Amino acid sequence: MQFLYSGLTSGSIYGLVALGFNIIYNTTGIINFAQGEFVMIGGMLIYTLFSVMGLPFPIAFFGAVGCAFLVGIVFERVFIRLTRIKNELNLITVTIAASIIIRDVAMHVWGRDSLPVKEFIPVFNIKMPGGVISSQSVLVILVSLAVAFGLNLFLKKSRYGKAMRASFDDPVAAETCGISVSTIRVMSFAVASLLGAVAGVIIAPIMFVTYDDGIMTGLKGFSAAILGGLGNFGAAIAGGLMLGIFESFSASVIPSGLKDAVAFLVILLILFVKPDGLFGKKKVHRV
Amino acid sequence: MRKLNPTFFIICTLAVVGIGFGVYNEYYIGVASLMMINALNTAALNVLLGYTGIISIGQAAFFGIGAYVAAYFSVNLGVPPVLTLIIAPVVAFAVAWVIGYPVLKLHGHYLAMATLGFGMIVYIFMNEFYDITGGPSGFMGIGSFHIFGLNFGTEKSFYILMSGFFLLSVFLYEVFDKSFLHYKLKFIKSSESACRSYGIDVARTKLLVFSSMAAITALNGVFYTYYTHFISPVSFSFKYSISLICMAIVGGLGHITGGIIGAVFLGFIPEVFATFDDFEMIIYGGLLAVVIMFFPGGIAGTLKKLVKKNA
């Protein structure tokens, strides 16, 4: 049972990152390979504002998340907007280029060491059937579920959410209806960056923050997104949880060094068998 | 087949011979050898990415497979180095065939993710299987390449060996660029369904190209092994795959000269900016972003455009 609990914790994080991938993909059709870097930025900012400068947690939290929001806006305006030929290959590589830049700027600002972040909620273990679960893990799980639920509501019910979905379906038609597609694109990157930062903040006390965390986080998050099926928020969280649990169980039977390999093996299998994800709808291929 | 354009081949030959005779500093000879290895890897990636439209973020894995197979066979099994030049590409070809069969049905970011996942798995295996690969601390005690009593152990002699292989490959790439195969691949890139209606077996062609390029990359890996005498997983990580993509895109996708120009150009950066050692990756990322954003054809494409405008 203990494996299940630790799997749930890491799975919720993957799910949160996967949500970031989803929100950008849902509005722009772009896969943002710098999503993991947004998570790292969130963790780094909370380290500076909360652990070093000693601000009260709510202020530090909003500061970190707000900065990430701005990073998302700049990211879209600079990298995505200025790309001349917007085909899939160019957009993938431009986000990879951006992730290299963000990572290295972070290395120069915060250094190469792993940085510890203070806990911001009381830490205690909760007894569960067959094992214990720490209060921090509960927080991570609750936040990811709340975010997924909130996002779903936002996209389905609110005006902005509807505008976002409309501009993915048909940008020209959306523009005709008076939706500014360009603003929507910026917003989706900003929101994704914000989500990444939220994930970065809540996991910072559990793991240390290092400048190159983003690669692995991003890859796992993307795996979770594909596992669940791109384009569906509930599926993203489910994919994340499944990946986390699977990983944690596999660590009990094989050497832990191979744990990451197992995660990628699962993704490869999913891609071979059902490329649209476990819960994805089959897309129509037109000739 | 179109007429061959020997200009680039002549430039390469002059550069290689010039460095061979004009440069006495062993360090720079070594840099040039590594640059040629990178250039050939990038050219292979360029055929995948620029011609056929296969996004592969796992090229480092094939490079690593070549290097480790050569090391394992020559050190642990005592196979003469010449034979590893055949064994390693065959192994890589087989691996690529098995991986490519399901993977190449995917497109776009799914394909990117799948190749990346494959690269990661190979990288993790290199780190974890101590008995075969030596784990993170690497594989040591690899001899140098020798054939018919000639030993290519010194910097200079390895440079001669490598430049022979390099020039041969550049020539073959030029032949490929002017052959009908090149049109077939570009046709696949622009529309797979149109290809199918013309009776081209798309899946098979892609698989063949993917596996052949994997074999060529592995062959480079063999040379790399005999050059450094020591290999560790770090050289074959995700980072190397990314820098290959950087080189291909900065050089210019879809131009056979592009891969080589890109590798040489980016290879110079760490040498020129040695004082900015820490900023190397930022320069890489910045260059990559600028090229994608403003010069979609890369260096080769932009040069070609300029030449056409003025002519």
Short mmCIF file of N, CA, C and O in Angstrom, two decimals, chain A residues 13 28-29 38 51-52 76 88 92 105 108 118 120 122 125 133 136 143 154 172 198 209 231 238 245 252 255-256:
data_model
loop_
_atom_site.label_atom_id
_atom_site.label_comp_id
_atom_site.label_asym_id
_atom_site.label_seq_id
_atom_site.Cartn_x
_atom_site.Cartn_y
_atom_site.Cartn_z
N ILE A 13 1.84 15.14 -9.31
CA ILE A 13 2.73 16.15 -9.88
C ILE A 13 2.78 15.99 -11.40
O ILE A 13 2.65 16.96 -12.14
N THR A 28 -3.70 26.00 -28.88
CA THR A 28 -2.84 26.38 -30.00
C THR A 28 -2.38 25.19 -30.82
O THR A 28 -1.86 25.38 -31.92
N GLY A 29 -2.53 23.99 -30.30
CA GLY A 29 -2.04 22.82 -31.02
C GLY A 29 -0.54 22.66 -30.95
O GLY A 29 0.05 21.90 -31.71
N PHE A 38 8.98 25.71 -16.62
CA PHE A 38 8.07 26.55 -15.84
C PHE A 38 7.97 26.02 -14.41
O PHE A 38 7.91 26.78 -13.46
N SER A 51 12.22 31.26 1.19
CA SER A 51 13.30 30.75 2.05
C SER A 51 14.39 31.77 2.25
O SER A 51 14.97 31.88 3.32
N VAL A 52 14.73 32.55 1.21
CA VAL A 52 15.84 33.49 1.34
C VAL A 52 15.38 34.83 1.86
O VAL A 52 15.90 35.36 2.84
N GLU A 76 5.49 33.46 -25.06
CA GLU A 76 4.68 33.37 -26.27
C GLU A 76 5.02 34.51 -27.21
O GLU A 76 5.20 34.32 -28.42
N GLU A 88 4.97 22.20 -37.52
CA GLU A 88 5.11 21.49 -36.25
C GLU A 88 6.57 21.39 -35.81
O GLU A 88 6.91 21.64 -34.66
N ILE A 92 8.10 22.86 -32.35
CA ILE A 92 8.70 21.98 -31.34
C ILE A 92 10.11 22.44 -31.02
O ILE A 92 10.48 22.62 -29.86
N VAL A 105 19.79 30.28 -18.03
CA VAL A 105 19.67 31.52 -17.27
C VAL A 105 19.46 31.17 -15.80
O VAL A 105 20.10 31.75 -14.91
N HIS A 108 22.65 30.31 -14.11
CA HIS A 108 23.50 31.44 -13.77
C HIS A 108 22.94 32.23 -12.59
O HIS A 108 23.69 32.79 -11.80
N LYS A 118 11.94 25.62 2.59
CA LYS A 118 11.28 25.33 3.87
C LYS A 118 9.86 24.83 3.65
O LYS A 118 9.22 25.16 2.66
N PHE A 120 5.95 24.89 4.16
CA PHE A 120 5.02 25.97 4.48
C PHE A 120 3.71 25.48 5.06
O PHE A 120 2.82 26.26 5.36
N PRO A 122 2.29 22.60 8.19
CA PRO A 122 2.81 21.69 9.22
C PRO A 122 2.98 20.28 8.66
O PRO A 122 2.12 19.79 7.93
N ASN A 125 2.56 12.87 9.68
CA ASN A 125 2.17 11.70 8.91
C ASN A 125 0.76 11.28 9.27
O ASN A 125 0.38 11.28 10.46
N ILE A 133 0.96 8.41 5.04
CA ILE A 133 1.05 9.40 3.97
C ILE A 133 1.28 10.75 4.65
O ILE A 133 0.66 11.04 5.67
N GLN A 136 2.17 16.74 3.36
CA GLN A 136 2.57 17.41 2.12
C GLN A 136 2.05 16.67 0.90
O GLN A 136 1.61 17.28 -0.08
N VAL A 143 -4.38 19.65 -4.35
CA VAL A 143 -4.21 20.79 -5.25
C VAL A 143 -4.38 20.35 -6.70
O VAL A 143 -5.08 21.00 -7.48
N PHE A 154 -13.71 25.98 -15.90
CA PHE A 154 -13.34 27.22 -16.57
C PHE A 154 -13.51 27.09 -18.08
O PHE A 154 -14.09 27.96 -18.74
N VAL A 172 -10.10 31.09 -37.63
CA VAL A 172 -10.69 32.11 -38.49
C VAL A 172 -12.11 32.42 -38.05
O VAL A 172 -12.50 33.59 -37.89
N VAL A 198 2.71 26.66 -10.02
CA VAL A 198 1.99 26.13 -8.85
C VAL A 198 2.54 24.75 -8.50
O VAL A 198 2.85 24.45 -7.34
N VAL A 209 15.20 21.73 -5.23
CA VAL A 209 15.05 22.36 -6.54
C VAL A 209 16.42 22.48 -7.17
O VAL A 209 17.36 22.98 -6.55
N GLY A 231 -5.65 16.63 -24.80
CA GLY A 231 -6.89 17.34 -25.08
C GLY A 231 -7.99 17.11 -24.07
O GLY A 231 -9.10 17.52 -24.26
N ALA A 238 -5.60 11.62 -14.69
CA ALA A 238 -5.64 10.15 -14.59
C ALA A 238 -4.35 9.55 -15.13
O ALA A 238 -3.77 8.64 -14.52
N ILE A 245 1.79 5.73 -10.10
CA ILE A 245 1.58 4.48 -9.37
C ILE A 245 2.37 3.35 -10.02
O ILE A 245 3.04 2.56 -9.35
N SER A 252 9.51 -1.51 -6.88
CA SER A 252 9.60 -2.55 -5.85
C SER A 252 10.11 -3.86 -6.42
O SER A 252 10.58 -4.70 -5.68
N PRO A 255 15.55 -2.94 -10.05
CA PRO A 255 16.44 -1.95 -9.47
C PRO A 255 15.92 -0.54 -9.73
O PRO A 255 15.40 -0.26 -10.80
N SER A 256 16.04 0.34 -8.73
CA SER A 256 15.39 1.64 -8.83
C SER A 256 16.00 2.49 -9.94
O SER A 256 15.36 3.40 -10.44
#
